[in-house]
CSV table of C-alpha atoms in Angstrom, one decimal:
chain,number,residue,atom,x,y,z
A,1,UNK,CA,-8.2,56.7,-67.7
A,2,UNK,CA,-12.2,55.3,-67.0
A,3,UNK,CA,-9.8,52.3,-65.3
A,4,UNK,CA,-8.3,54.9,-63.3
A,5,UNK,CA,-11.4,56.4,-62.1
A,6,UNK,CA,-13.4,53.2,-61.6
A,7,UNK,CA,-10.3,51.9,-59.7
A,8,UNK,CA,-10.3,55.2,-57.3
A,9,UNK,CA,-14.3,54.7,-57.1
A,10,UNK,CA,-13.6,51.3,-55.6
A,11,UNK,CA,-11.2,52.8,-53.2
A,12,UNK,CA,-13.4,55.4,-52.5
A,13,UNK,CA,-16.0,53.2,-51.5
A,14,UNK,CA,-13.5,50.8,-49.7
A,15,UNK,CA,-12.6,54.2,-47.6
A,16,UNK,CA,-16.6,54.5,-46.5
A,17,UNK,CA,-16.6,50.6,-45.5
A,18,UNK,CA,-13.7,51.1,-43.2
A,19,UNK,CA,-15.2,54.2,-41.7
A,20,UNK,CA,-18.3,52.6,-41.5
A,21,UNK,CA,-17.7,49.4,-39.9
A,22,UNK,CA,-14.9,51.3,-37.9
A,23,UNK,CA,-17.5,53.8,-36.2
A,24,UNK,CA,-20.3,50.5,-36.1
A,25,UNK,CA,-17.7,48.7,-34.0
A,26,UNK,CA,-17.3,51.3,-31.4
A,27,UNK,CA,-20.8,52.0,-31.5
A,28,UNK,CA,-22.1,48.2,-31.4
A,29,UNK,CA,-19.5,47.4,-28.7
A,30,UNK,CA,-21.0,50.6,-27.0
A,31,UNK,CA,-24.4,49.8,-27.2
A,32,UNK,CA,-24.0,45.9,-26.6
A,33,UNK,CA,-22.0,46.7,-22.8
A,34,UNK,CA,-25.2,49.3,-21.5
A,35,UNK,CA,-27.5,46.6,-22.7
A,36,UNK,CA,-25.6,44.1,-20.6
A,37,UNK,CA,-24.9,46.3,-17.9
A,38,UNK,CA,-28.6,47.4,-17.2
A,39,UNK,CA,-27.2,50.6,-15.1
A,40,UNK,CA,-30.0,53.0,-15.1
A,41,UNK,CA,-27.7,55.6,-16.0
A,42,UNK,CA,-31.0,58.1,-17.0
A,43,UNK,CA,-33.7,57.5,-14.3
A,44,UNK,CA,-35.4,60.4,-14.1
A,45,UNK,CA,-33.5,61.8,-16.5
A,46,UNK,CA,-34.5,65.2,-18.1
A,47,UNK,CA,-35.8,66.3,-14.8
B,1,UNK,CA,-28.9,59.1,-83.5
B,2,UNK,CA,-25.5,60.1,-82.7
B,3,UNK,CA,-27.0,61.7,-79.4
B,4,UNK,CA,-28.5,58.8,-78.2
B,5,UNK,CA,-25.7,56.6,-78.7
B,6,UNK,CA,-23.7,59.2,-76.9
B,7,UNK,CA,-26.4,59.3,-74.5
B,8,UNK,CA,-26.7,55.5,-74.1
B,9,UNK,CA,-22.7,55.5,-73.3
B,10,UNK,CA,-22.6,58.4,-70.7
B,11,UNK,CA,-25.5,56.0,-68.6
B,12,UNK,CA,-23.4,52.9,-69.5
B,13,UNK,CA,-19.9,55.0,-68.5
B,14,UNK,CA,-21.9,56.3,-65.1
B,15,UNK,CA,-23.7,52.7,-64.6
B,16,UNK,CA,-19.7,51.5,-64.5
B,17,UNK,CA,-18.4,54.1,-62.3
B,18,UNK,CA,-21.7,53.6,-60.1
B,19,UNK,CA,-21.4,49.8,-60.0
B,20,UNK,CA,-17.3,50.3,-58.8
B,21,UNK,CA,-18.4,52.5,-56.2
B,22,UNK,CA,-21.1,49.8,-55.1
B,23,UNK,CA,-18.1,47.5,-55.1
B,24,UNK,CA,-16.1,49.0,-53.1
B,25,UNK,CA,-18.0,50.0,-50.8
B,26,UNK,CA,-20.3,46.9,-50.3
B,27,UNK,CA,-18.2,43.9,-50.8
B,28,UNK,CA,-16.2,43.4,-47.6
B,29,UNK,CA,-12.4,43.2,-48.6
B,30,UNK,CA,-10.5,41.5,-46.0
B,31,UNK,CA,-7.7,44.1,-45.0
B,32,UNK,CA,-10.8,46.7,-45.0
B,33,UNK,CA,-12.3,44.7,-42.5
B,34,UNK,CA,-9.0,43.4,-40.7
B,35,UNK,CA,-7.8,47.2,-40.4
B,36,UNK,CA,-11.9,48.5,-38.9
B,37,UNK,CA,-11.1,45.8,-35.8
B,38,UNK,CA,-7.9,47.2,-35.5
B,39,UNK,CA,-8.9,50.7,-35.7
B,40,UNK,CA,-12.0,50.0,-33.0
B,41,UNK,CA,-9.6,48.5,-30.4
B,42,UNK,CA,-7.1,51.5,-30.9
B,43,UNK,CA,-9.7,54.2,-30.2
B,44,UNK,CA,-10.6,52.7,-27.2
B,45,UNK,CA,-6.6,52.3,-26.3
B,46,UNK,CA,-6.8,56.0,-27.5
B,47,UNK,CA,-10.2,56.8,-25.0
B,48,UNK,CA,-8.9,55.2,-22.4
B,49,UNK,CA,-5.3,57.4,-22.8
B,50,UNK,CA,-7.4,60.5,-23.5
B,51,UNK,CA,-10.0,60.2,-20.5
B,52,UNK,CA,-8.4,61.3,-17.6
B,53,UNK,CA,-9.9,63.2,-14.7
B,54,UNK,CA,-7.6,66.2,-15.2
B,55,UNK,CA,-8.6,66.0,-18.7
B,56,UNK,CA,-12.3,65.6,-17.9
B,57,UNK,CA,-11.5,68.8,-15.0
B,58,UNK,CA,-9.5,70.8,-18.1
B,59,UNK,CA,-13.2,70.1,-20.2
B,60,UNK,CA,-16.3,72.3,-20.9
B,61,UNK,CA,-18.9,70.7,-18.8
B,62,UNK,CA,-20.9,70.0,-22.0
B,63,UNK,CA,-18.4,67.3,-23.8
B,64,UNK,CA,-19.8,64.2,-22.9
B,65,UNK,CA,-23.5,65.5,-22.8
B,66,UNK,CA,-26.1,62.7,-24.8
B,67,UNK,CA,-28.6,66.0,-25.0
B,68,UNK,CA,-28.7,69.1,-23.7
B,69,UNK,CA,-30.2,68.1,-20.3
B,70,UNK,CA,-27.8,65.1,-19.8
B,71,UNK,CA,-27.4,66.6,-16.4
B,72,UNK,CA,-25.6,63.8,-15.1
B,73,UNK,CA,-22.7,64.3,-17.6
B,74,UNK,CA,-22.6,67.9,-16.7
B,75,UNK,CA,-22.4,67.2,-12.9
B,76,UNK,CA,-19.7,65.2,-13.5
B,77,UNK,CA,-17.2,67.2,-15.3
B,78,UNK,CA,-18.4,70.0,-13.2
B,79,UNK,CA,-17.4,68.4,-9.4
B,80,UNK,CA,-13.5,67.8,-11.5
B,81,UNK,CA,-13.5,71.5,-12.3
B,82,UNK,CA,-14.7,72.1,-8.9
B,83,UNK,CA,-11.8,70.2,-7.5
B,84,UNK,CA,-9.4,71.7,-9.7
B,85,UNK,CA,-10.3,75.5,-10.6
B,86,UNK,CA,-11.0,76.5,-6.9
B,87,UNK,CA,-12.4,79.9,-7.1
B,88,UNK,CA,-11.3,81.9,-4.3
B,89,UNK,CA,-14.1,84.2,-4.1
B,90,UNK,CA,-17.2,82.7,-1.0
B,91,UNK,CA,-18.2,80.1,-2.2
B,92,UNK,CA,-21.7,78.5,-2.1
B,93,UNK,CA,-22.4,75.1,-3.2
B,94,UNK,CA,-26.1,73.7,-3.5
B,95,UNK,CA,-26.2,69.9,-3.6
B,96,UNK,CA,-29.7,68.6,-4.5
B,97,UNK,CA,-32.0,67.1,-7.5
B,98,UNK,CA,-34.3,68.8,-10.2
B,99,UNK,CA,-36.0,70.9,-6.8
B,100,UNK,CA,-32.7,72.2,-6.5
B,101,UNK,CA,-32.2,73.1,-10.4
B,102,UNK,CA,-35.7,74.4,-10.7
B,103,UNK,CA,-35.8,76.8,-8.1
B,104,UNK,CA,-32.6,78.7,-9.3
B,105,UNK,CA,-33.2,80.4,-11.9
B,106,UNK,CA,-29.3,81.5,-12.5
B,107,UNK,CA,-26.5,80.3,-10.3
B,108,UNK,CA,-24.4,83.5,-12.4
B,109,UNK,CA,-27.3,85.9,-11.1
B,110,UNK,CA,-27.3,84.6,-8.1
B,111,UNK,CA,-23.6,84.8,-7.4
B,112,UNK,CA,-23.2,88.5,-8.9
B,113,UNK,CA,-26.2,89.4,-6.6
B,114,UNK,CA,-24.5,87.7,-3.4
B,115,UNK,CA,-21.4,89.7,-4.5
B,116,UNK,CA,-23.6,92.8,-4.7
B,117,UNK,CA,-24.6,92.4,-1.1
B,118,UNK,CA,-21.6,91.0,1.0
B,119,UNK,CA,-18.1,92.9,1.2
B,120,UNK,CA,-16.7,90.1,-1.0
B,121,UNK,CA,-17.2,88.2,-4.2
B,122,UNK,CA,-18.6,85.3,-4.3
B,123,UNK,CA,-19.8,82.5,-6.5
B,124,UNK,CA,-22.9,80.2,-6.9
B,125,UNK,CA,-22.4,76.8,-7.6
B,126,UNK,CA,-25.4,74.8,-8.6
B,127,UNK,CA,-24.6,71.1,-8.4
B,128,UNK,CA,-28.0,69.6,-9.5
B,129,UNK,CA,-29.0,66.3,-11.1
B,130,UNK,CA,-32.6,64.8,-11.5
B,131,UNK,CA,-33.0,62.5,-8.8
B,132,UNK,CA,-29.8,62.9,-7.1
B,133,UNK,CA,-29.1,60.8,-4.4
B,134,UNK,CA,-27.4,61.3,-1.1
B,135,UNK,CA,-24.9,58.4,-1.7
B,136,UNK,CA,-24.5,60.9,-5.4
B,137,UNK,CA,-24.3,63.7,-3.3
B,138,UNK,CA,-22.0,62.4,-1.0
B,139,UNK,CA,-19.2,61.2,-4.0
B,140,UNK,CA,-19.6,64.8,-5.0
B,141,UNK,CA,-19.1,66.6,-1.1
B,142,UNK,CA,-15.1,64.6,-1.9
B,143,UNK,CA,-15.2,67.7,-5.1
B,144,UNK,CA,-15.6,70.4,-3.2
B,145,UNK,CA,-12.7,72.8,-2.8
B,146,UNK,CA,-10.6,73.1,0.5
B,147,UNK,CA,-9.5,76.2,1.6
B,148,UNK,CA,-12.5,78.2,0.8
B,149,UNK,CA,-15.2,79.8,3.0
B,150,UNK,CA,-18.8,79.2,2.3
B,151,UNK,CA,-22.0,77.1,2.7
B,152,UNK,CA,-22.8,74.0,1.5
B,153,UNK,CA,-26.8,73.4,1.3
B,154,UNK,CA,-27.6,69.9,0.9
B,155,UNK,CA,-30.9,69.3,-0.2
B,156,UNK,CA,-32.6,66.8,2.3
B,157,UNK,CA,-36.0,66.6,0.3
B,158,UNK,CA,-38.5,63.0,0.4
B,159,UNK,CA,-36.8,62.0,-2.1
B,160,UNK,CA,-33.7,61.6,-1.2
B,161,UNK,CA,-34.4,60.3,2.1
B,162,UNK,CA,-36.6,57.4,1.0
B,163,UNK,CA,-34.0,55.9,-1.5
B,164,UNK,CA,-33.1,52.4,-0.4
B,165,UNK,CA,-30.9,49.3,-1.3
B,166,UNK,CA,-34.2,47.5,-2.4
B,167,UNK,CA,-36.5,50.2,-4.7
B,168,UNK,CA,-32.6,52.0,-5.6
B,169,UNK,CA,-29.5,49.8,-5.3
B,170,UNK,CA,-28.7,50.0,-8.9
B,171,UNK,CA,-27.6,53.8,-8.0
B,172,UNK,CA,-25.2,52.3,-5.6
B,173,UNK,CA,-23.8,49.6,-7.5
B,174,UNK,CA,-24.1,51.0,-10.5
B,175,UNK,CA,-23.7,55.2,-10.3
B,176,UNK,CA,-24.6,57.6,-12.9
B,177,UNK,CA,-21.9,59.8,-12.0
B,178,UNK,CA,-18.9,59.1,-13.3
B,179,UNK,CA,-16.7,60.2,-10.4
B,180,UNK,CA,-13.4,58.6,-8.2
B,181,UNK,CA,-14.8,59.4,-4.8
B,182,UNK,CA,-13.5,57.2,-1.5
B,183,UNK,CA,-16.5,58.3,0.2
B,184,UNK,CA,-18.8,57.0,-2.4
B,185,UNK,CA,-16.9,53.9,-2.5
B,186,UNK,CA,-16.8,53.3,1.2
B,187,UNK,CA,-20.9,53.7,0.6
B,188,UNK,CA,-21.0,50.5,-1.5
B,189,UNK,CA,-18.8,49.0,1.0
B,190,UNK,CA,-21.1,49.9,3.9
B,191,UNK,CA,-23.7,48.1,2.2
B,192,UNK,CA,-21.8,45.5,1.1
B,193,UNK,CA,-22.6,46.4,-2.3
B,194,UNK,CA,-20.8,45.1,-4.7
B,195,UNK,CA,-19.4,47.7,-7.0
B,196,UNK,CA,-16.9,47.4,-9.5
B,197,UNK,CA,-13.1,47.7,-7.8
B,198,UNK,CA,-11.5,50.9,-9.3
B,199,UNK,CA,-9.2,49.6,-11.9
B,200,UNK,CA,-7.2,53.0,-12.1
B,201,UNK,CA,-8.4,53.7,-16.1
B,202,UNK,CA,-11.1,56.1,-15.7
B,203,UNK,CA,-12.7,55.5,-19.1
B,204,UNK,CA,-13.1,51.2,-18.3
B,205,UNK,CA,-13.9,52.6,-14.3
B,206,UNK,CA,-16.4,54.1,-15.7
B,207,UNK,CA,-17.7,52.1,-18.7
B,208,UNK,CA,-21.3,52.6,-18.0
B,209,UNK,CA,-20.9,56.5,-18.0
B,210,UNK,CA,-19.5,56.2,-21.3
B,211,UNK,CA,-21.2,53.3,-22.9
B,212,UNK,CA,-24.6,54.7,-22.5
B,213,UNK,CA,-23.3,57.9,-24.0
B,214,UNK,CA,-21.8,56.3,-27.5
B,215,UNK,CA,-23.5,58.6,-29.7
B,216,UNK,CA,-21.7,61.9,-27.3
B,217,UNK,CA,-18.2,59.2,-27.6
B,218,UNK,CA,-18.3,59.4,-31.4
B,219,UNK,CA,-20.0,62.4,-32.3
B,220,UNK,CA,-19.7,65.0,-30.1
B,221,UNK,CA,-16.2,65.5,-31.1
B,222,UNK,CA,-17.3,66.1,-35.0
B,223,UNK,CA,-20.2,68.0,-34.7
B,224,UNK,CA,-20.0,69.6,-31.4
B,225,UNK,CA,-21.7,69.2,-28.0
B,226,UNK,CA,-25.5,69.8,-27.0
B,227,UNK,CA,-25.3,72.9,-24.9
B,228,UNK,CA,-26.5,72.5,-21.6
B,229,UNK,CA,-30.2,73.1,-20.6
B,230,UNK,CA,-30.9,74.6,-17.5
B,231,UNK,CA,-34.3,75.0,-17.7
B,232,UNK,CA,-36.4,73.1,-20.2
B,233,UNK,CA,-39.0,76.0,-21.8
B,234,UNK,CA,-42.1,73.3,-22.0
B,235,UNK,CA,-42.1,72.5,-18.6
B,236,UNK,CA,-41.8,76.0,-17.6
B,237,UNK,CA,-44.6,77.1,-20.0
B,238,UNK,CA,-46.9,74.4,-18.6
B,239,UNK,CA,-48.6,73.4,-15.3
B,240,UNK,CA,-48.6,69.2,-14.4
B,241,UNK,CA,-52.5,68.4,-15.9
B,242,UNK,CA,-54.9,66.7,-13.4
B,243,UNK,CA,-54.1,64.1,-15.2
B,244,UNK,CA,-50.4,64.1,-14.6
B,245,UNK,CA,-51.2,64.7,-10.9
B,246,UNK,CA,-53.2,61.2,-11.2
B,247,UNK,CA,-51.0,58.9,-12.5
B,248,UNK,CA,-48.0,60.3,-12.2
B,249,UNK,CA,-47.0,62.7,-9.2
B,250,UNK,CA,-49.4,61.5,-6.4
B,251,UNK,CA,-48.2,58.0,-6.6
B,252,UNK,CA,-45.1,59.2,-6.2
B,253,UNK,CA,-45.5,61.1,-3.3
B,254,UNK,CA,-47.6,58.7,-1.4
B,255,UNK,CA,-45.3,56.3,-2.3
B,256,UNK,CA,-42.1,57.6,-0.7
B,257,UNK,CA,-44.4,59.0,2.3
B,258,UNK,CA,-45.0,55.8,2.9
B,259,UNK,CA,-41.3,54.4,2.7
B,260,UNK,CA,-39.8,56.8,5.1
B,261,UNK,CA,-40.5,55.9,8.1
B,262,UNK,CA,-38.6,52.7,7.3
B,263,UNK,CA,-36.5,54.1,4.9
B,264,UNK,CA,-35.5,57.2,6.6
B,265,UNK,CA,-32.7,55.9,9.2
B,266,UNK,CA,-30.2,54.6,6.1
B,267,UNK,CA,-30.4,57.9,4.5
B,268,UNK,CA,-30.1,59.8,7.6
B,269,UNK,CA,-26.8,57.5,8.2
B,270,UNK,CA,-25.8,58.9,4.5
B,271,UNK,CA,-26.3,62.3,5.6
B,272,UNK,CA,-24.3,62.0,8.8
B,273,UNK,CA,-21.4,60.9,6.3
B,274,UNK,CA,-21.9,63.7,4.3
B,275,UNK,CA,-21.9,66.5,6.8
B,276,UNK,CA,-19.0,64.7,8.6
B,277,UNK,CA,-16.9,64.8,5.0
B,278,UNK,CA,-17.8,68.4,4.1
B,279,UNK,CA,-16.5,69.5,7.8
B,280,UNK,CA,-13.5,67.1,8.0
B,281,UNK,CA,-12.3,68.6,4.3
B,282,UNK,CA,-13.8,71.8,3.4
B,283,UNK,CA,-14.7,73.4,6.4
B,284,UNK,CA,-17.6,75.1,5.1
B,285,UNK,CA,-21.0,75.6,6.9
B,286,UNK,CA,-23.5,72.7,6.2
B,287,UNK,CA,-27.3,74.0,5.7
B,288,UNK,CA,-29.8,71.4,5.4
B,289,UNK,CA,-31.9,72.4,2.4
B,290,UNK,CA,-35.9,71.3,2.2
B,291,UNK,CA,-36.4,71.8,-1.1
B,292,UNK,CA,-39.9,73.5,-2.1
B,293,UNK,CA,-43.0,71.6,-1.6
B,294,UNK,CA,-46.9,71.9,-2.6
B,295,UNK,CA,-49.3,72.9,-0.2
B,296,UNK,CA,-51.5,70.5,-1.4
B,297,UNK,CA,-49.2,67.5,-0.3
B,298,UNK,CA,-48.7,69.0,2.9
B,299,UNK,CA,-52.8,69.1,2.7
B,300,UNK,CA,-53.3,65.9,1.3
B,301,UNK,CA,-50.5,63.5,3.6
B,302,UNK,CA,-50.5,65.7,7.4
B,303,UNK,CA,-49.1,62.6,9.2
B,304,UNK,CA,-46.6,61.7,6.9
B,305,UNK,CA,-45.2,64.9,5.8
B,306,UNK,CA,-45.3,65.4,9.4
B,307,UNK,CA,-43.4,63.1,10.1
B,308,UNK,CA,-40.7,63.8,7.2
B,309,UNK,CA,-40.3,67.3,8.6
B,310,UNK,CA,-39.5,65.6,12.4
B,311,UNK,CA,-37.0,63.6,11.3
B,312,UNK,CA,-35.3,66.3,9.7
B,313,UNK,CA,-35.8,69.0,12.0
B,314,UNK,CA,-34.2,66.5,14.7
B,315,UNK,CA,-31.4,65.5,12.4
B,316,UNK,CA,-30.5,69.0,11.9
B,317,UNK,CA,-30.6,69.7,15.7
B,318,UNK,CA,-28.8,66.6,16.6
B,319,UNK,CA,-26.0,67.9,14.4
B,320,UNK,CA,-26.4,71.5,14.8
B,321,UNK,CA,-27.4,72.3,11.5
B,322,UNK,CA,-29.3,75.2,10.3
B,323,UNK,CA,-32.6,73.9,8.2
B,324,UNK,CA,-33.8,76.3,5.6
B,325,UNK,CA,-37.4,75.9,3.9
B,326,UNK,CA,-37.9,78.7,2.1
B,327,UNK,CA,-41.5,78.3,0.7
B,328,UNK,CA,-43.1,80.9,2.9
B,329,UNK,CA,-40.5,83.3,3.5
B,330,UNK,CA,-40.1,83.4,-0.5
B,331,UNK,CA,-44.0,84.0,-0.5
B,332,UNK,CA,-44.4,80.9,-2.8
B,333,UNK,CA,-48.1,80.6,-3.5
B,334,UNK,CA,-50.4,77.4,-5.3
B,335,UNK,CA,-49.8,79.0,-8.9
B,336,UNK,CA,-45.7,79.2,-8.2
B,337,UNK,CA,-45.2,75.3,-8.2
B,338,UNK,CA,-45.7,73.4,-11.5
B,339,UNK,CA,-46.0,70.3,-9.8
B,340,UNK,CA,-45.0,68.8,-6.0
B,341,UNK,CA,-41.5,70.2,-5.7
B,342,UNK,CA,-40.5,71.8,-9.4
B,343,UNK,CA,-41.2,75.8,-8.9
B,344,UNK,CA,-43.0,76.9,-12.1
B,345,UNK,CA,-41.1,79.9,-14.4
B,346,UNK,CA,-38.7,82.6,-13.9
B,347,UNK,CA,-40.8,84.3,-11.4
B,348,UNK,CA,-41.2,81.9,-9.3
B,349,UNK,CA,-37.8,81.5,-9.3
B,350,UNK,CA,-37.4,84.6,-8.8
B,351,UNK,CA,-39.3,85.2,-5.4
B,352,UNK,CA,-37.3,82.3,-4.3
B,353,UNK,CA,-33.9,83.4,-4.8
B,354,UNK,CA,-34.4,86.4,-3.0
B,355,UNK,CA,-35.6,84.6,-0.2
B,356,UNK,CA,-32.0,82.3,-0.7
B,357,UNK,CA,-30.0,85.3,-0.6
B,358,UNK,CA,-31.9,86.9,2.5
B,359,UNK,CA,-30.5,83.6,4.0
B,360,UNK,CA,-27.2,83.5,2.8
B,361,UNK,CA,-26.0,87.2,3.4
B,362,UNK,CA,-26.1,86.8,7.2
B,363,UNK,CA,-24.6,83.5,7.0
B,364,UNK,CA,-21.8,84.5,4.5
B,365,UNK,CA,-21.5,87.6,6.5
B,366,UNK,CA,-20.9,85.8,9.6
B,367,UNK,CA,-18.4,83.5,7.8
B,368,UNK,CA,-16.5,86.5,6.9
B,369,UNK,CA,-16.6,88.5,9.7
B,370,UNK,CA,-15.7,85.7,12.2
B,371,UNK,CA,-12.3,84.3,9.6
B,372,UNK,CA,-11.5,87.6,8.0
B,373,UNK,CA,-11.6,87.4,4.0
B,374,UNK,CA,-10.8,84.4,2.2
């Protein structure tokens, strides 16, 4: 039974890795292209 | 004894669960890893499927806001629902920068009071962005409907006729709207810019639209979308300090006074275009708009500001174009202008509405009178 549990724990946390690194890919890959591209897609922005 | 044994083996029991937990979730286990690359490269097979302009045009205007006054976002889906939902009540359209925004205080009100006052409906449509260009303003005149009567005001303010390729080019190359517009493309041809060549996938088209909005990409979907800002409250509660003035707004000024007498013809050349689009596909009345202005420019540059206003007074009579500058007939005074061009609060905007709509009536009147209703 505690086997069981620890064994879904481990899944569990396996589940948030994925998400995580998943969601940081997109993200990084994202944020890495604007760097690179330099587009001043705000100027002025909020005005 | 026998409780702090039992004690000692629930911390052990939740140590163990803890520490598999911690396992799993910090130890990188190949297919986890394998199947998060895998997963990245399908969502942006699944973005680039999703993003379409009839799906962008089918979308509130909010969905891809970063914050609630991502205006550029909100133009953007707004000129696809433009093209898409005609309306066919009157229709007028004001093209401009934050001027424009800020001295409207409801394009709704606006359009129910316009409705009020004319023998037909009709509808405002604000189509404002902070620092709006004319080559911006130009990819949006390809969005407006066809087949509706109307006016279209374009704003022809310092601002957007002192952009050029040197101080601005990165607008060109590099737009912050995210739209498919031949006339905006031709632009970066003119000035042999060189823009990236429309691939036909909207979502890698327009990469930088969507990359610098990765937070809106992921999240706006799960927890919802900023709503959109008109006005922002602080800067309608507060005048520009002295100090703002100083370091901020006069250098502005002076600095594009200086630029447009050598910066002028280009944009003029852009406005041409644009009046020339609107007419050749829309067939609604082009106003030139001056947006509001503080006295104490007109006080503090005569020659320059002087000169603005020639250039655009013989632009519009060259092209036979009515020019509207509304600060005086709205009865604007010092204390209704937060800073050079932004009117201060609701009542400002206000008295300068009514003066809009003393303007339009006649106009829409005629438009009606002279093609029967739309």
């Amino acid at each position: 039974m505690k086997n069981r549990v620890e064994n879904g724990l481990v899944w569990v946390g396996r589940t948030l890795q994925f998400l995580g690194l998943y969601m940081g890919l997109v993200w990084a890959f994202m944020e890495l292209y604007a760097a690179k591209s330099g587009a001043q897609v705000f100027r002025y922005a909020g005005f | 004894m026998a409780d702090s044994k039992a004690e000692q083996g629930g911390s052990i029991g939740l140590y163990h669960y803890w520490s598999a937990f911690a396992h799993g979730l910090v130890r990188p286990y190949l297919w986890v890893v394998l199947l998060a690359f895998i997963a990245a490269v399908v969502h942006f097979l699944v973005l680039s499927w999703y993003w379409t302009p009839e799906r962008i045009a089918a979308s509130p205007a909010n969905t891809m806001m970063r914050q609630s006054a991502d205006y550029y976002a909100w133009l953007t889906f707004k000129s696809y629902q433009l093209k898409r939902n005609a309306h066919p009540e009157l229709g007028v359209f004001l093209l401009g920068a934050s001027s424009a925004r800020m001295a409207i205080q409801s394009p709704e009100g606006l359009g129910k009071t316009l409705s009020d006052k004319l023998t037909a409906p009709a509808r405002f449509h604000l189509l404002a962005a902070a620092d709006l260009s004319l080559w911006d303003m130009l990819a949006v005149s390809d969005y407006l409907p066809k087949g509706i009567q109307g006016v279209v005001l374009v704003s022809a303010g310092i601002g957007s006729l002192t952009k050029s390729l040197q101080t601005d080019g990165d607008l060109l190359r590099k737009p912050r709207l995210a739209l498919d517009s031949a006339a905006f493309y031709r632009e970066q041809k003119l000035a042999g810019v060189n823009g990236d060549l429309p691939s036909g996938n909207y979502l890698f088209d327009h990469m930088d639209f969507f990359s610098a909005r990765a937070r809106a990409v992921l999240l706006n979907p799960i927890k919802g979308a900023p709503r959109y800002r008109m006005h922002n409250q602080k800067l309608d509660q507060s005048y520009a300090t002295a100090d703002r003035w100083k370091r901020f707004y006069w250098p502005i000024v002076e600095d594009r006074l200086k630029r447009i007498e050598t910066a002028h013809q280009a944009n003029i050349e852009v406005l041409r275009r644009f009046v020339d689009n609107v007419r050749s596909h829309s067939g609604m009345q082009v106003v030139l708009w001056e947006p509001p202005i503080h006295p104490d420019v007109v006080a503090r540059f005569p020659e320059r500001y002087g000169y603005y206003r020639t250039v655009v007074a013989n632009f519009a009579e060259e092209m036979a174009l009515p020019l509207w500058h509304l600060d005086q007939e709205a009865g604007l005074v010092e204390a209704d202008y937060r800073d050079t061009t932004h009117l201060y609060g609701p009542e400002s905007r206000a008295k300068y509405e009514q003066a809009l709509v003393a303007r339009l009536v006649p106009s829409l009147n005629t438009i009606l009178h002279s093609k029967g209703t739309p």
